């Protein structure tokens, strides 16, 4: 299984990268995590007719802006979109005139499904839990090809992020803040906090992404975050757009 990072910036796109989108290419399925504008690279990597499942964490625009880019694609198998309660209403409102091409008119058939908090089989096992953020945000835990991937974006450290991450093979965690910095009203995570979570959850690997574009102005800044995190949790990587991890 290969995990490809198509967008690794938080908030907005800059020369360091696009906004969040991660592709998991497993034996039987493509799983896409979030629809930031990094999604425009998806057709470079989706080259077979395996089913495509797209999971949306929340509705902050940098995570759903990519719906505006979907007219680019002609995926014959269609895309099934999953998200928290309210996703259908939200997408039908936003992915619509006068903003963009309506979901129902896209060349790729889109089906939207809503998940309640908890465990699901769709057909692979998925657990979703609300994280700690300014608006409701789902974290996901996905099991594919005998491996477990936890995806915790846009969150402060919380019990649910720990639960989703427990013993995961890979924890993909946001890193919007820099070392020693904390957001108060709009919870996010710094490298040290993410590394401590990885350690507590006993994951095998931590991948940092969703670097706030205003705070992380260069890829060198990300390397610094990786260095800080490694002091606590050795097997840490700071993702950049194009990072590909095989597990
Ligand atoms: Zn975000
Ligand atoms: Zn957010």
Short mmCIF file of N, CA and C in Angstrom, two decimals, residues 24-185:
data_model
loop_
_atom_site.label_atom_id
_atom_site.label_comp_id
_atom_site.label_asym_id
_atom_site.label_seq_id
_atom_site.Cartn_x
_atom_site.Cartn_y
_atom_site.Cartn_z
N UNK A 24 -4.49 7.21 -0.40
CA UNK A 24 -4.03 5.87 -0.02
C UNK A 24 -4.38 4.94 -1.17
N UNK A 25 -3.35 4.35 -1.75
CA UNK A 25 -3.55 3.43 -2.87
C UNK A 25 -3.36 2.01 -2.32
N UNK A 26 -4.47 1.35 -2.01
CA UNK A 26 -4.40 0.01 -1.41
C UNK A 26 -4.68 -1.04 -2.48
N UNK A 27 -4.62 -2.32 -2.09
CA UNK A 27 -4.80 -3.39 -3.08
C UNK A 27 -6.13 -3.27 -3.83
N UNK A 28 -7.20 -2.96 -3.10
CA UNK A 28 -8.53 -3.02 -3.71
C UNK A 28 -9.23 -1.68 -3.82
N UNK A 29 -8.74 -0.65 -3.12
CA UNK A 29 -9.46 0.63 -3.07
C UNK A 29 -8.49 1.80 -3.13
N UNK A 30 -9.01 2.92 -3.66
CA UNK A 30 -8.35 4.21 -3.46
C UNK A 30 -9.09 4.92 -2.34
N UNK A 31 -8.36 5.39 -1.35
CA UNK A 31 -8.96 6.19 -0.28
C UNK A 31 -8.32 7.57 -0.31
N UNK A 32 -9.16 8.60 -0.41
CA UNK A 32 -8.66 9.97 -0.45
C UNK A 32 -9.10 10.66 0.84
N UNK A 33 -8.15 11.31 1.50
CA UNK A 33 -8.45 12.00 2.75
C UNK A 33 -8.43 13.50 2.49
N UNK A 34 -9.58 14.11 2.55
CA UNK A 34 -9.82 15.53 2.34
C UNK A 34 -9.66 15.97 0.88
N UNK A 35 -10.33 17.08 0.61
CA UNK A 35 -10.42 17.58 -0.78
C UNK A 35 -9.90 19.01 -0.86
N UNK A 36 -8.70 19.22 -0.32
CA UNK A 36 -8.02 20.50 -0.53
C UNK A 36 -7.61 20.62 -1.99
N UNK A 37 -6.99 21.74 -2.34
CA UNK A 37 -6.71 21.90 -3.77
C UNK A 37 -5.57 21.01 -4.27
N UNK A 38 -4.89 20.31 -3.36
CA UNK A 38 -3.95 19.27 -3.76
C UNK A 38 -4.63 18.17 -4.56
N UNK A 39 -5.95 18.13 -4.49
CA UNK A 39 -6.70 17.07 -5.20
C UNK A 39 -6.53 17.18 -6.72
N UNK A 40 -6.06 18.33 -7.20
CA UNK A 40 -5.93 18.46 -8.66
C UNK A 40 -4.90 17.48 -9.23
N UNK A 41 -4.04 16.89 -8.35
CA UNK A 41 -3.03 15.93 -8.82
C UNK A 41 -3.56 14.49 -8.85
N UNK A 42 -4.79 14.31 -8.41
CA UNK A 42 -5.31 12.96 -8.21
C UNK A 42 -5.23 12.09 -9.47
N UNK A 43 -5.47 12.69 -10.63
CA UNK A 43 -5.48 11.86 -11.85
C UNK A 43 -4.08 11.42 -12.28
N UNK A 44 -3.03 11.95 -11.63
CA UNK A 44 -1.67 11.41 -11.88
C UNK A 44 -1.50 10.06 -11.19
N UNK A 45 -2.32 9.80 -10.19
CA UNK A 45 -2.11 8.61 -9.35
C UNK A 45 -3.24 7.60 -9.44
N UNK A 46 -4.44 8.06 -9.78
CA UNK A 46 -5.56 7.12 -9.93
C UNK A 46 -5.58 6.66 -11.38
N UNK A 47 -5.05 5.47 -11.59
CA UNK A 47 -4.85 5.00 -12.96
C UNK A 47 -5.59 3.69 -13.24
N UNK A 48 -6.28 3.16 -12.22
CA UNK A 48 -7.07 1.94 -12.45
C UNK A 48 -8.51 2.22 -12.04
N UNK A 49 -9.37 1.21 -12.23
CA UNK A 49 -10.78 1.45 -11.90
C UNK A 49 -11.18 0.93 -10.53
N UNK A 50 -10.22 0.84 -9.61
CA UNK A 50 -10.57 0.49 -8.22
C UNK A 50 -11.53 1.54 -7.68
N UNK A 51 -12.47 1.15 -6.80
CA UNK A 51 -13.40 2.13 -6.22
C UNK A 51 -12.65 3.25 -5.49
N UNK A 52 -13.21 4.46 -5.55
CA UNK A 52 -12.60 5.63 -4.90
C UNK A 52 -13.51 6.09 -3.76
N UNK A 53 -12.94 6.19 -2.57
CA UNK A 53 -13.67 6.69 -1.39
C UNK A 53 -12.98 7.95 -0.92
N UNK A 54 -13.74 9.02 -0.78
CA UNK A 54 -13.19 10.31 -0.35
C UNK A 54 -13.78 10.68 1.02
N UNK A 55 -12.92 10.84 2.00
CA UNK A 55 -13.37 11.17 3.36
C UNK A 55 -13.07 12.64 3.65
N UNK A 56 -14.10 13.36 4.08
CA UNK A 56 -13.96 14.78 4.40
C UNK A 56 -13.89 14.94 5.92
N UNK A 57 -12.89 15.66 6.38
CA UNK A 57 -12.77 15.85 7.84
C UNK A 57 -13.76 16.88 8.35
N UNK A 58 -13.82 18.02 7.68
CA UNK A 58 -14.71 19.11 8.09
C UNK A 58 -14.85 20.10 6.94
N UNK A 59 -15.59 21.18 7.18
CA UNK A 59 -15.98 22.05 6.08
C UNK A 59 -15.17 23.34 6.00
N UNK A 60 -14.10 23.45 6.76
CA UNK A 60 -13.23 24.61 6.55
C UNK A 60 -12.75 24.55 5.10
N UNK A 61 -12.79 25.72 4.46
CA UNK A 61 -12.73 25.74 2.99
C UNK A 61 -11.49 25.09 2.41
N UNK A 62 -10.36 25.17 3.12
CA UNK A 62 -9.15 24.61 2.51
C UNK A 62 -9.22 23.09 2.44
N UNK A 63 -10.20 22.48 3.10
CA UNK A 63 -10.36 21.02 3.06
C UNK A 63 -11.41 20.57 2.03
N UNK A 64 -12.16 21.53 1.51
CA UNK A 64 -13.22 21.15 0.55
C UNK A 64 -13.17 21.95 -0.75
N UNK A 65 -12.20 22.86 -0.82
CA UNK A 65 -12.06 23.69 -2.02
C UNK A 65 -11.93 22.83 -3.28
N UNK A 66 -11.36 21.65 -3.12
CA UNK A 66 -11.10 20.77 -4.26
C UNK A 66 -12.35 20.29 -4.97
N UNK A 67 -13.52 20.42 -4.36
CA UNK A 67 -14.74 20.04 -5.07
C UNK A 67 -14.92 20.90 -6.32
N UNK A 68 -14.36 22.10 -6.26
CA UNK A 68 -14.40 23.01 -7.40
C UNK A 68 -13.53 22.50 -8.55
N UNK A 69 -12.61 21.58 -8.24
CA UNK A 69 -11.66 21.08 -9.24
C UNK A 69 -12.16 19.76 -9.87
N UNK A 70 -13.19 19.15 -9.26
CA UNK A 70 -13.63 17.83 -9.74
C UNK A 70 -14.03 17.77 -11.21
N UNK A 71 -14.50 18.87 -11.84
CA UNK A 71 -14.83 18.76 -13.27
C UNK A 71 -13.64 18.34 -14.13
N UNK A 72 -12.42 18.46 -13.58
CA UNK A 72 -11.20 18.02 -14.30
C UNK A 72 -11.20 16.51 -14.54
N UNK A 73 -11.87 15.75 -13.66
CA UNK A 73 -11.70 14.28 -13.67
C UNK A 73 -12.83 13.57 -14.40
N UNK A 74 -12.45 12.41 -14.94
CA UNK A 74 -13.44 11.51 -15.55
C UNK A 74 -13.17 10.11 -15.03
N UNK A 75 -13.44 9.91 -13.76
CA UNK A 75 -13.23 8.60 -13.15
C UNK A 75 -14.48 7.77 -13.39
N UNK A 76 -14.33 6.71 -14.20
CA UNK A 76 -15.51 5.92 -14.61
C UNK A 76 -16.20 5.26 -13.42
N UNK A 77 -15.40 4.90 -12.40
CA UNK A 77 -15.97 4.21 -11.25
C UNK A 77 -16.72 5.15 -10.30
N UNK A 78 -16.67 6.47 -10.54
CA UNK A 78 -17.31 7.42 -9.65
C UNK A 78 -16.52 7.61 -8.36
N UNK A 79 -17.01 8.49 -7.50
CA UNK A 79 -16.39 8.72 -6.19
C UNK A 79 -17.49 8.69 -5.13
N UNK A 80 -17.28 7.91 -4.07
CA UNK A 80 -18.19 7.95 -2.93
C UNK A 80 -17.57 8.83 -1.86
N UNK A 81 -18.29 9.87 -1.49
CA UNK A 81 -17.80 10.84 -0.51
C UNK A 81 -18.42 10.52 0.85
N UNK A 82 -17.58 10.48 1.88
CA UNK A 82 -18.06 10.26 3.24
C UNK A 82 -17.71 11.45 4.12
N UNK A 83 -18.62 11.77 5.03
CA UNK A 83 -18.35 12.84 5.99
C UNK A 83 -19.32 12.76 7.14
N UNK A 84 -19.17 13.67 8.05
CA UNK A 84 -20.03 13.72 9.24
C UNK A 84 -21.48 14.08 8.86
N UNK A 85 -22.37 14.01 9.84
CA UNK A 85 -23.77 14.42 9.62
C UNK A 85 -23.80 15.85 9.11
N UNK A 86 -24.60 16.11 8.09
CA UNK A 86 -24.69 17.45 7.53
C UNK A 86 -23.89 17.60 6.24
N UNK A 87 -23.12 16.57 5.89
CA UNK A 87 -22.25 16.67 4.70
C UNK A 87 -23.08 16.85 3.42
N UNK A 88 -24.17 16.11 3.30
CA UNK A 88 -24.99 16.21 2.08
C UNK A 88 -25.51 17.64 1.90
N UNK A 89 -26.06 18.17 2.97
CA UNK A 89 -26.64 19.52 2.92
C UNK A 89 -25.55 20.54 2.57
N UNK A 90 -24.41 20.41 3.21
CA UNK A 90 -23.32 21.35 3.03
C UNK A 90 -22.79 21.31 1.59
N UNK A 91 -22.57 20.10 1.08
CA UNK A 91 -22.00 20.00 -0.28
C UNK A 91 -23.01 20.39 -1.34
N UNK A 92 -24.28 20.03 -1.11
CA UNK A 92 -25.30 20.41 -2.08
C UNK A 92 -25.46 21.92 -2.16
N UNK A 93 -25.14 22.59 -1.05
CA UNK A 93 -25.24 24.04 -1.02
C UNK A 93 -24.01 24.69 -1.69
N UNK A 94 -22.84 24.19 -1.34
CA UNK A 94 -21.58 24.83 -1.78
C UNK A 94 -21.15 24.42 -3.20
N UNK A 95 -21.34 23.14 -3.51
CA UNK A 95 -20.89 22.66 -4.82
C UNK A 95 -22.10 22.79 -5.75
N UNK A 96 -22.34 24.02 -6.17
CA UNK A 96 -23.62 24.38 -6.75
C UNK A 96 -23.49 25.78 -7.36
N UNK A 97 -24.37 26.11 -8.30
CA UNK A 97 -24.47 27.51 -8.73
C UNK A 97 -24.83 28.38 -7.53
N UNK A 98 -24.32 29.61 -7.37
CA UNK A 98 -23.45 30.32 -8.31
C UNK A 98 -21.96 30.14 -8.01
N UNK A 99 -21.60 29.11 -7.23
CA UNK A 99 -20.19 28.96 -6.84
C UNK A 99 -19.38 28.14 -7.83
N UNK A 100 -19.96 27.05 -8.31
CA UNK A 100 -19.20 26.14 -9.19
C UNK A 100 -20.16 25.17 -9.89
N UNK A 101 -19.61 24.20 -10.58
CA UNK A 101 -20.43 23.19 -11.27
C UNK A 101 -21.14 22.33 -10.22
N UNK A 102 -22.45 22.16 -10.33
CA UNK A 102 -23.16 21.34 -9.32
C UNK A 102 -22.65 19.90 -9.30
N UNK A 103 -22.68 19.33 -8.10
CA UNK A 103 -22.25 17.93 -7.93
C UNK A 103 -22.91 17.01 -8.95
N UNK A 104 -24.20 17.23 -9.19
CA UNK A 104 -24.97 16.33 -10.05
C UNK A 104 -24.58 16.46 -11.52
N UNK A 105 -23.86 17.51 -11.89
CA UNK A 105 -23.49 17.72 -13.30
C UNK A 105 -22.05 17.32 -13.61
N UNK A 106 -21.34 16.78 -12.63
CA UNK A 106 -19.93 16.46 -12.84
C UNK A 106 -19.76 15.26 -13.77
N UNK A 107 -18.68 15.23 -14.55
CA UNK A 107 -18.42 14.08 -15.42
C UNK A 107 -18.20 12.79 -14.62
N UNK A 108 -17.72 12.92 -13.38
CA UNK A 108 -17.56 11.76 -12.50
C UNK A 108 -18.78 11.69 -11.58
N UNK A 109 -19.39 10.51 -11.52
CA UNK A 109 -20.56 10.33 -10.67
C UNK A 109 -20.16 10.43 -9.19
N UNK A 110 -20.83 11.32 -8.44
CA UNK A 110 -20.50 11.53 -7.03
C UNK A 110 -21.66 11.06 -6.16
N UNK A 111 -21.37 10.22 -5.18
CA UNK A 111 -22.38 9.79 -4.21
C UNK A 111 -21.92 10.27 -2.84
N UNK A 112 -22.80 10.93 -2.11
CA UNK A 112 -22.41 11.45 -0.79
C UNK A 112 -23.11 10.64 0.29
N UNK A 113 -22.33 10.18 1.28
CA UNK A 113 -22.89 9.42 2.40
C UNK A 113 -22.41 10.02 3.71
N UNK A 114 -23.28 9.95 4.72
CA UNK A 114 -22.94 10.53 6.02
C UNK A 114 -22.66 9.42 7.03
N UNK A 115 -21.72 9.67 7.90
CA UNK A 115 -21.35 8.70 8.93
C UNK A 115 -21.62 9.29 10.31
N UNK A 116 -22.12 8.44 11.19
CA UNK A 116 -22.20 8.86 12.59
C UNK A 116 -20.87 8.51 13.25
N UNK A 117 -20.64 9.11 14.41
CA UNK A 117 -19.41 8.81 15.13
C UNK A 117 -19.39 7.32 15.48
N UNK A 118 -18.26 6.66 15.30
CA UNK A 118 -18.17 5.25 15.68
C UNK A 118 -17.55 4.40 14.60
N UNK A 119 -17.83 3.09 14.65
CA UNK A 119 -17.18 2.14 13.74
C UNK A 119 -18.11 1.78 12.59
N UNK A 120 -17.51 1.67 11.41
CA UNK A 120 -18.27 1.33 10.20
C UNK A 120 -17.46 0.36 9.35
N UNK A 121 -18.17 -0.31 8.45
CA UNK A 121 -17.48 -1.15 7.46
C UNK A 121 -18.02 -0.74 6.09
N UNK A 122 -17.15 -0.20 5.23
CA UNK A 122 -17.69 0.45 4.03
C UNK A 122 -17.00 0.16 2.69
N UNK A 123 -16.48 -0.93 2.34
CA UNK A 123 -16.53 -2.23 3.02
C UNK A 123 -15.35 -2.48 3.95
N UNK A 124 -14.31 -1.66 3.93
CA UNK A 124 -13.18 -1.84 4.86
C UNK A 124 -13.52 -1.11 6.18
N UNK A 125 -12.86 -1.49 7.29
CA UNK A 125 -13.22 -0.88 8.58
C UNK A 125 -12.76 0.58 8.68
N UNK A 126 -13.68 1.42 9.11
CA UNK A 126 -13.40 2.84 9.33
C UNK A 126 -13.99 3.25 10.67
N UNK A 127 -13.21 3.94 11.47
CA UNK A 127 -13.75 4.53 12.70
C UNK A 127 -13.64 6.05 12.56
N UNK A 128 -14.72 6.75 12.91
CA UNK A 128 -14.62 8.22 12.89
C UNK A 128 -15.01 8.77 14.25
N UNK A 129 -14.31 9.83 14.63
CA UNK A 129 -14.52 10.45 15.94
C UNK A 129 -14.36 11.96 15.79
N UNK A 130 -15.15 12.70 16.55
CA UNK A 130 -14.98 14.15 16.53
C UNK A 130 -13.71 14.55 17.27
N UNK A 131 -12.98 15.47 16.66
CA UNK A 131 -11.74 15.96 17.25
C UNK A 131 -12.00 17.29 17.95
N UNK A 132 -10.92 17.96 18.32
CA UNK A 132 -11.03 19.22 19.07
C UNK A 132 -10.66 20.37 18.14
N UNK A 133 -11.69 21.07 17.64
CA UNK A 133 -11.44 22.12 16.65
C UNK A 133 -12.49 23.21 16.79
N UNK A 134 -12.36 24.26 15.98
CA UNK A 134 -13.28 25.41 16.09
C UNK A 134 -14.67 25.07 15.56
N UNK A 135 -14.74 24.12 14.64
CA UNK A 135 -16.01 23.61 14.13
C UNK A 135 -15.89 22.10 14.10
N UNK A 136 -17.05 21.38 14.08
CA UNK A 136 -16.96 19.91 14.16
C UNK A 136 -16.07 19.32 13.06
N UNK A 137 -15.14 18.49 13.49
CA UNK A 137 -14.13 17.92 12.58
C UNK A 137 -13.95 16.44 12.91
N UNK A 138 -14.06 15.60 11.88
CA UNK A 138 -13.87 14.16 12.06
C UNK A 138 -12.40 13.77 11.88
N UNK A 139 -11.90 12.94 12.80
CA UNK A 139 -10.67 12.20 12.56
C UNK A 139 -11.08 10.80 12.13
N UNK A 140 -10.20 10.13 11.37
CA UNK A 140 -10.53 8.80 10.86
C UNK A 140 -9.44 7.79 11.21
N UNK A 141 -9.87 6.56 11.33
CA UNK A 141 -8.96 5.43 11.47
C UNK A 141 -9.42 4.40 10.44
N UNK A 142 -8.53 4.07 9.52
CA UNK A 142 -8.89 3.23 8.38
C UNK A 142 -7.99 2.00 8.38
N UNK A 143 -8.57 0.82 8.16
CA UNK A 143 -7.77 -0.41 8.07
C UNK A 143 -7.85 -0.95 6.65
N UNK A 144 -6.67 -1.10 6.03
CA UNK A 144 -6.58 -1.58 4.64
C UNK A 144 -5.36 -2.48 4.52
N UNK A 145 -5.50 -3.57 3.80
CA UNK A 145 -4.38 -4.49 3.55
C UNK A 145 -3.66 -4.88 4.85
N UNK A 146 -4.40 -5.05 5.92
CA UNK A 146 -3.81 -5.47 7.19
C UNK A 146 -3.05 -4.36 7.93
N UNK A 147 -3.15 -3.12 7.44
CA UNK A 147 -2.48 -1.99 8.09
C UNK A 147 -3.52 -0.97 8.57
N UNK A 148 -3.14 -0.22 9.59
CA UNK A 148 -4.06 0.78 10.13
C UNK A 148 -3.46 2.18 9.98
N UNK A 149 -4.27 3.07 9.44
CA UNK A 149 -3.85 4.46 9.23
C UNK A 149 -4.78 5.35 10.02
N UNK A 150 -4.21 6.20 10.86
CA UNK A 150 -5.00 7.19 11.60
C UNK A 150 -4.77 8.55 10.96
N UNK A 151 -5.86 9.30 10.80
CA UNK A 151 -5.79 10.62 10.15
C UNK A 151 -6.41 11.63 11.09
N UNK A 152 -5.59 12.46 11.68
CA UNK A 152 -6.07 13.47 12.63
C UNK A 152 -5.62 14.84 12.15
N UNK A 153 -6.49 15.50 11.42
CA UNK A 153 -6.17 16.85 10.95
C UNK A 153 -7.01 17.86 11.71
N UNK A 154 -6.53 19.07 11.79
CA UNK A 154 -7.26 20.19 12.40
C UNK A 154 -7.80 19.84 13.78
N UNK A 155 -6.87 19.71 14.70
CA UNK A 155 -7.27 19.35 16.06
C UNK A 155 -6.18 19.69 17.08
N UNK A 156 -6.64 20.01 18.28
CA UNK A 156 -5.74 19.96 19.41
C UNK A 156 -5.67 18.52 19.88
N UNK A 157 -4.75 18.22 20.77
CA UNK A 157 -4.66 16.85 21.29
C UNK A 157 -5.89 16.58 22.16
N UNK A 158 -6.51 15.43 21.97
CA UNK A 158 -7.72 15.11 22.74
C UNK A 158 -7.84 13.59 22.89
N UNK A 159 -8.77 13.17 23.73
CA UNK A 159 -8.95 11.73 23.97
C UNK A 159 -9.27 10.98 22.68
N UNK A 160 -10.06 11.62 21.82
CA UNK A 160 -10.45 10.93 20.58
C UNK A 160 -9.28 10.79 19.61
N UNK A 161 -8.38 11.76 19.59
CA UNK A 161 -7.22 11.60 18.69
C UNK A 161 -6.33 10.48 19.20
N UNK A 162 -6.26 10.33 20.52
CA UNK A 162 -5.49 9.22 21.09
C UNK A 162 -6.14 7.89 20.75
N UNK A 163 -7.46 7.83 20.89
CA UNK A 163 -8.17 6.58 20.61
C UNK A 163 -8.03 6.18 19.14
N UNK A 164 -8.16 7.14 18.25
CA UNK A 164 -8.04 6.84 16.82
C UNK A 164 -6.63 6.36 16.45
N UNK A 165 -5.65 6.85 17.19
CA UNK A 165 -4.25 6.58 16.84
C UNK A 165 -3.69 5.30 17.45
N UNK A 166 -4.34 4.77 18.47
CA UNK A 166 -3.80 3.62 19.23
C UNK A 166 -3.22 2.53 18.34
N UNK A 167 -1.93 2.27 18.47
CA UNK A 167 -1.23 1.16 17.79
C UNK A 167 -1.31 1.23 16.25
N UNK A 168 -1.57 2.40 15.72
CA UNK A 168 -1.67 2.52 14.25
C UNK A 168 -0.30 2.31 13.60
N UNK A 169 -0.32 1.82 12.37
CA UNK A 169 0.93 1.69 11.62
C UNK A 169 1.44 3.06 11.21
N UNK A 170 0.51 3.93 10.85
CA UNK A 170 0.89 5.31 10.51
C UNK A 170 -0.12 6.28 11.13
N UNK A 171 0.39 7.30 11.78
CA UNK A 171 -0.45 8.40 12.24
C UNK A 171 -0.11 9.61 11.38
N UNK A 172 -1.10 10.06 10.61
CA UNK A 172 -0.95 11.29 9.84
C UNK A 172 -1.57 12.39 10.69
N UNK A 173 -0.74 13.30 11.17
CA UNK A 173 -1.24 14.29 12.13
C UNK A 173 -0.91 15.70 11.68
N UNK A 174 -1.83 16.58 11.90
CA UNK A 174 -1.60 17.99 11.57
C UNK A 174 -0.49 18.58 12.43
N UNK A 175 0.14 19.62 11.89
CA UNK A 175 1.21 20.31 12.61
C UNK A 175 1.14 21.78 12.21
N UNK A 176 0.02 22.42 12.58
CA UNK A 176 -0.18 23.81 12.16
C UNK A 176 0.72 24.77 12.93
N UNK A 177 0.97 24.45 14.20
CA UNK A 177 1.75 25.36 15.06
C UNK A 177 3.22 25.00 15.04
N UNK A 178 4.04 25.96 15.48
CA UNK A 178 5.46 25.66 15.69
C UNK A 178 5.70 25.30 17.13
N UNK A 179 6.89 24.75 17.36
CA UNK A 179 7.30 24.35 18.70
C UNK A 179 7.03 25.46 19.72
N UNK A 180 6.40 25.09 20.82
CA UNK A 180 6.18 26.04 21.90
C UNK A 180 5.05 27.02 21.66
N UNK A 181 4.36 26.89 20.52
CA UNK A 181 3.25 27.80 20.23
C UNK A 181 1.93 27.05 20.30
N UNK A 182 0.93 27.74 20.75
CA UNK A 182 -0.39 27.12 20.93
C UNK A 182 -1.47 28.04 20.41
N UNK A 183 -2.45 27.48 19.73
CA UNK A 183 -3.64 28.24 19.37
C UNK A 183 -4.61 28.10 20.53
N UNK A 184 -5.36 29.12 20.82
CA UNK A 184 -6.31 28.99 21.93
C UNK A 184 -7.74 28.73 21.43
N UNK A 185 -8.27 29.69 20.66
CA UNK A 185 -9.68 29.57 20.28
C UNK A 185 -9.88 28.60 19.11
#
